[in-house]
Short mmCIF file of C-alpha atoms and ligand atoms in Angstrom, two decimals:
data_model
loop_
_atom_site.label_atom_id
_atom_site.label_comp_id
_atom_site.label_asym_id
_atom_site.label_seq_id
_atom_site.Cartn_x
_atom_site.Cartn_y
_atom_site.Cartn_z
CA MET A 4 27.21 10.36 14.99
CA ALA A 5 26.45 12.26 18.19
CA ALA A 6 23.40 14.50 18.38
CA GLU A 7 21.62 12.91 15.45
CA LYS A 8 17.87 13.23 15.50
CA ILE A 9 15.99 9.96 15.75
CA VAL A 10 12.29 9.36 15.03
CA ILE A 11 10.78 6.04 16.15
CA LEU A 12 7.36 4.85 15.03
CA THR A 13 5.76 2.19 17.21
CA GLY A 14 2.83 -0.15 16.69
CA ALA A 15 0.98 -2.89 18.49
CA GLY A 16 3.91 -5.33 18.31
CA ILE A 17 5.86 -3.37 20.91
CA SER A 18 3.11 -3.99 23.47
CA ALA A 19 2.47 -7.65 22.57
CA GLU A 20 4.87 -8.88 25.25
CA SER A 21 3.08 -6.71 27.81
CA GLY A 22 0.06 -8.96 27.17
CA LEU A 23 -1.86 -6.62 24.85
CA GLY A 24 -3.08 -8.29 21.67
CA THR A 25 -2.05 -6.96 18.26
CA PHE A 26 -4.61 -6.27 15.51
CA ARG A 27 -3.57 -8.46 12.59
CA ASP A 28 -1.54 -11.34 14.02
CA GLU A 29 -3.31 -14.70 14.26
CA GLY A 30 -6.25 -14.38 16.71
CA GLY A 31 -5.65 -10.59 16.85
CA LEU A 32 -8.34 -7.99 17.63
CA TRP A 33 -9.44 -7.67 14.03
CA ALA A 34 -10.06 -11.45 13.88
CA GLN A 35 -12.42 -11.10 16.82
CA HIS A 36 -14.17 -7.81 15.98
CA ARG A 37 -15.24 -6.21 12.71
CA ILE A 38 -13.42 -2.92 12.07
CA GLU A 39 -16.64 -1.42 10.63
CA ASP A 40 -18.48 -2.19 13.92
CA VAL A 41 -15.97 -0.95 16.51
CA ALA A 42 -13.53 1.37 14.81
CA THR A 43 -15.51 3.71 12.57
CA PRO A 44 -17.70 6.76 13.25
CA GLU A 45 -20.54 4.92 11.42
CA GLY A 46 -20.21 1.92 13.73
CA PHE A 47 -20.37 4.25 16.75
CA ALA A 48 -23.52 5.96 15.40
CA ARG A 49 -25.15 2.52 14.84
CA ASN A 50 -24.26 0.91 18.13
CA PRO A 51 -22.46 3.12 20.68
CA ALA A 52 -22.89 0.51 23.48
CA LEU A 53 -20.90 -2.06 21.48
CA VAL A 54 -18.14 0.45 20.71
CA HIS A 55 -17.89 1.59 24.32
CA SER A 56 -17.72 -1.97 25.59
CA PHE A 57 -14.91 -2.77 23.12
CA TYR A 58 -12.84 0.27 24.30
CA ASN A 59 -13.81 -0.18 27.98
CA ALA A 60 -12.37 -3.68 27.86
CA ARG A 61 -9.19 -2.43 26.19
CA ARG A 62 -8.90 0.47 28.70
CA VAL A 63 -9.03 -1.97 31.63
CA GLN A 64 -6.46 -4.28 29.98
CA ALA A 65 -4.12 -1.34 29.23
CA ALA A 66 -4.44 0.01 32.79
CA GLU A 67 -3.37 -3.36 34.13
CA ALA A 68 -0.49 -3.79 31.67
CA ALA A 69 3.12 -2.95 32.45
CA PRO A 70 5.70 -1.69 29.98
CA ASN A 71 8.20 -4.29 28.75
CA ALA A 72 11.96 -4.11 28.04
CA ALA A 73 11.30 -2.52 24.62
CA HIS A 74 9.32 0.45 26.06
CA GLU A 75 11.97 0.82 28.74
CA ALA A 76 14.82 0.81 26.23
CA LEU A 77 13.16 3.55 24.16
CA ALA A 78 12.65 5.64 27.29
CA ARG A 79 16.37 5.16 28.07
CA LEU A 80 17.30 6.22 24.55
CA GLN A 81 15.14 9.36 24.87
CA ARG A 82 16.79 10.22 28.18
CA ASP A 83 20.43 9.41 27.31
CA TRP A 84 20.79 10.24 23.60
CA PRO A 85 22.37 13.71 23.16
CA GLY A 86 20.21 14.46 20.12
CA GLU A 87 16.41 14.58 19.91
CA VAL A 88 14.49 11.28 20.12
CA VAL A 89 10.87 11.57 18.96
CA ILE A 90 8.56 8.62 19.57
CA VAL A 91 5.42 8.56 17.39
CA THR A 92 3.05 5.83 18.41
CA GLN A 93 -0.03 4.34 16.79
CA ASN A 94 -0.71 2.65 20.15
CA VAL A 95 -3.45 3.91 22.47
CA ASP A 96 -2.27 1.98 25.56
CA GLY A 97 -0.12 4.59 27.38
CA LEU A 98 2.77 2.16 27.92
CA HIS A 99 5.45 4.52 26.58
CA GLU A 100 4.47 7.04 29.28
CA LYS A 101 4.37 4.32 31.96
CA ALA A 102 7.98 3.54 30.99
CA GLY A 103 8.91 7.20 31.44
CA ALA A 104 8.99 8.28 27.78
CA ARG A 105 7.12 11.01 25.91
CA ALA A 106 5.25 10.00 22.77
CA ILE A 107 3.14 11.64 20.11
CA HIS A 108 -0.18 9.76 19.96
CA MET A 109 -1.27 9.83 16.35
CA HIS A 110 -4.23 7.47 16.90
CA GLY A 111 -5.39 8.99 20.22
CA GLU A 112 -5.40 7.41 23.71
CA LEU A 113 -7.63 5.09 25.68
CA ALA A 114 -7.11 7.39 28.64
CA GLY A 115 -8.88 10.24 26.81
CA ALA A 116 -12.53 11.13 26.11
CA LEU A 117 -13.62 13.41 23.31
CA CYS A 118 -16.90 15.29 22.75
CA ALA A 119 -18.18 14.48 19.25
CA ALA A 120 -20.24 17.70 19.38
CA CYS A 121 -17.71 20.38 20.46
CA GLY A 122 -14.30 18.71 20.38
CA GLN A 123 -13.63 19.11 24.12
CA ARG A 124 -11.22 16.55 25.59
CA TRP A 125 -11.14 15.20 29.17
CA PRO A 126 -9.71 12.19 31.01
CA ALA A 127 -11.82 9.12 30.27
CA PRO A 128 -13.37 7.22 33.17
CA MET A 129 -12.46 3.48 33.15
CA GLU A 130 -15.98 2.77 31.84
CA MET A 131 -17.61 5.02 29.31
CA ALA A 132 -21.27 4.62 28.32
CA PRO A 133 -23.54 5.87 25.57
CA GLY A 134 -24.80 9.36 26.28
CA THR A 135 -21.80 10.42 28.43
CA ALA A 136 -22.25 14.16 28.87
CA CYS A 137 -19.50 16.54 27.75
CA PRO A 138 -18.20 18.59 30.72
CA ALA A 139 -17.95 21.68 28.48
CA CYS A 140 -21.10 21.79 26.29
CA THR A 141 -23.18 19.13 28.15
CA ALA A 142 -24.10 17.34 24.84
CA PRO A 143 -24.52 13.58 25.47
CA ALA A 144 -21.77 13.03 22.93
CA GLY A 145 -18.77 11.58 24.79
CA ARG A 146 -16.70 9.06 22.80
CA PRO A 147 -13.29 7.49 23.23
CA ASP A 148 -10.51 9.82 22.04
CA ILE A 149 -9.39 7.29 19.47
CA VAL A 150 -8.84 7.95 15.76
CA TRP A 151 -11.14 5.64 13.86
CA PHE A 152 -10.92 4.52 10.26
CA GLY A 153 -12.09 7.35 8.01
CA GLU A 154 -10.78 9.96 10.48
CA ILE A 155 -7.59 11.99 10.21
CA PRO A 156 -4.77 10.98 12.54
CA TYR A 157 -3.59 13.57 15.04
CA HIS A 158 -0.47 15.76 14.95
CA MET A 159 0.30 15.07 11.28
CA GLU A 160 1.95 18.43 10.69
CA ILE A 161 4.47 18.16 13.47
CA ILE A 162 5.11 14.49 12.60
CA ALA A 163 5.88 15.50 8.98
CA GLU A 164 8.34 18.09 10.28
CA HIS A 165 10.09 15.50 12.43
CA LEU A 166 10.26 13.01 9.52
CA GLN A 167 11.79 15.61 7.25
CA SER A 168 14.44 16.60 9.79
CA CYS A 169 15.52 13.23 11.23
CA ASP A 170 18.76 11.41 10.54
CA LEU A 171 17.58 8.01 11.65
CA PHE A 172 14.06 6.56 11.36
CA ALA A 173 13.05 3.33 13.09
CA SER A 174 9.82 1.40 13.02
CA VAL A 175 9.00 -1.06 15.83
CA GLY A 176 6.25 -3.69 15.84
CA THR A 177 3.97 -2.40 13.10
CA SER A 178 2.60 -4.28 10.10
CA GLY A 179 2.83 -1.41 7.64
CA GLN A 180 -0.76 -1.90 6.59
CA VAL A 181 -2.27 1.32 7.82
CA TYR A 182 -1.54 4.70 6.25
CA PRO A 183 -0.41 7.36 6.78
CA ALA A 184 1.97 5.68 9.30
CA ALA A 185 3.00 3.04 6.69
CA GLY A 186 4.31 5.87 4.51
CA PHE A 187 6.58 7.44 7.17
CA VAL A 188 9.58 5.30 6.13
CA GLN A 189 9.44 6.75 2.60
CA GLU A 190 9.03 10.29 3.89
CA ALA A 191 12.08 9.91 6.17
CA ALA A 192 14.17 8.18 3.51
CA TYR A 193 13.31 10.88 0.98
CA SER A 194 14.77 13.42 3.41
CA GLY A 195 17.98 11.41 3.67
CA ALA A 196 17.41 9.44 6.89
CA HIS A 197 18.82 5.97 7.44
CA THR A 198 15.91 3.59 8.09
CA VAL A 199 15.63 0.46 10.25
CA GLU A 200 12.74 -1.89 10.87
CA LEU A 201 12.53 -3.86 14.17
CA ASN A 202 9.78 -6.46 13.96
CA LEU A 203 8.99 -10.07 14.79
CA ALA A 204 8.80 -10.90 11.11
CA ASP A 205 9.03 -9.14 7.77
CA SER A 206 6.19 -6.66 7.30
CA ASP A 207 4.36 -5.55 4.15
CA ILE A 208 6.82 -2.66 3.79
CA SER A 209 10.10 -4.28 4.83
CA ARG A 210 11.67 -3.62 1.46
CA ALA A 211 11.44 0.11 2.09
CA PHE A 212 13.97 -0.08 4.99
CA ASP A 213 17.78 0.00 4.75
CA ASP A 214 18.28 -2.25 7.78
CA HIS A 215 16.29 -4.97 9.62
CA ARG A 216 16.30 -6.43 13.12
CA ILE A 217 14.05 -9.49 13.25
CA GLY A 218 12.88 -10.77 16.62
CA PRO A 219 10.67 -10.01 19.63
CA ALA A 220 10.67 -6.33 20.55
CA SER A 221 11.77 -7.07 24.13
CA GLU A 222 15.06 -8.45 22.73
CA VAL A 223 15.79 -6.54 19.52
CA VAL A 224 14.90 -3.05 20.80
CA PRO A 225 17.15 -3.12 23.88
CA ALA A 226 20.01 -4.53 21.77
CA TRP A 227 19.56 -1.79 19.12
CA VAL A 228 19.41 0.94 21.81
CA ALA A 229 22.55 -0.43 23.50
CA GLU A 230 24.33 -0.34 20.13
CA LEU A 231 23.27 3.30 19.53
CA LEU A 232 24.33 4.43 22.98
CA ALA A 233 27.66 2.54 22.67
CA SER A 234 28.35 4.39 19.37
CA LEU A 235 28.51 7.74 21.16
P1 OAD B 27 -0.75 -4.87 13.59
O1 OAD B 27 -1.51 -5.86 14.41
O2 OAD B 27 -1.25 -4.59 12.22
O3 OAD B 27 0.77 -5.37 13.41
C1 OAD B 27 1.53 -5.78 14.52
C2 OAD B 27 2.96 -6.05 14.03
O4 OAD B 27 3.74 -6.37 15.17
C3 OAD B 27 3.10 -7.21 13.05
O5 OAD B 27 3.96 -6.85 11.99
C4 OAD B 27 3.74 -8.34 13.95
O6 OAD B 27 4.63 -9.16 13.16
C5 OAD B 27 4.52 -7.50 14.93
N1 OAD B 27 4.74 -8.18 16.19
C6 OAD B 27 3.90 -8.98 16.91
N2 OAD B 27 4.45 -9.38 18.07
C7 OAD B 27 5.67 -8.74 18.15
C8 OAD B 27 6.71 -8.74 19.11
N3 OAD B 27 6.63 -9.44 20.24
N4 OAD B 27 7.79 -7.98 18.85
C9 OAD B 27 7.90 -7.27 17.72
N5 OAD B 27 6.96 -7.24 16.75
C10 OAD B 27 5.84 -7.96 16.97
O7 OAD B 27 -0.62 -3.53 14.47
P2 OAD B 27 -0.27 -2.05 13.98
O8 OAD B 27 0.72 -2.09 12.84
O9 OAD B 27 0.09 -1.28 15.19
O10 OAD B 27 -5.45 1.60 14.29
O11 OAD B 27 -1.66 -1.57 13.45
C11 OAD B 27 -1.74 -0.24 12.97
C12 OAD B 27 -3.13 0.30 13.26
O12 OAD B 27 -4.10 -0.57 12.72
C13 OAD B 27 -3.45 0.43 14.73
O13 OAD B 27 -3.00 1.60 15.33
C14 OAD B 27 -4.92 0.33 14.74
C15 OAD B 27 -5.13 -0.75 13.76
O14 OAD B 27 -6.34 -0.85 13.08
C16 OAD B 27 -6.69 2.02 14.67
O15 OAD B 27 -7.38 1.39 15.44
C17 OAD B 27 -7.14 3.30 14.03
#
């Protein structure tokens, strides 16, 4: 099976063992904060200070976090697999890059700032505040470069191309509750890819996958990567 193309979708579960909370597990971020308040453009317009403080706290946490064995295994796969390995992440924490991998960030990045007025992007300071001026147009319209509910995820065209041309699709640590990412398994399967879900427990969309590896990402991902590399 050498030189097969692999697409891997990752979600918050891959970073749980790096100490970053998931969204929907018990006590997760969405149990502590209302999505409407901190993850929508309307919430930002109503109370930018609250939204900035939510993402400032997450930026500090992410900066202090280290990748775990699952991030490292995916970086190894990307380096050692003879075919293409595309990592598409919903995560905004930057841990794939810290592990030495390249990832497509469909929900943006905590490390980025975005001008809501002109669309300019720049590296976010550790603490953003309401009224942060855009370095390009000077509008006081700086916001975290995060895709909020009601906004269109980034890089969808290139992701669709990868899904249509992959031979193997894997999903790691995501609940399958947020579209369009939750629909990727169907898109890949429709194009003939074998599909595998690696998750702590069954997700809402487990039935859509051909194969399942249940357990903590730090264990099941390195084992799966070792199996793939041994198959060469
Ligand atoms: P969720 O919090 O919805 O789901 C996390 C998944 O990871 C669950 O299925 C858990 O069972 C699993 N999990 C937890 N710990 C794990 C571990 N140690 N190893 C493996 N799996 C584990 O997070 P996402 O699916 O990433 O979007 O959420 C998708 C999007 O919803 C996020 O990108 C975010 C959120 O609202 C925005 O903010 C726009």
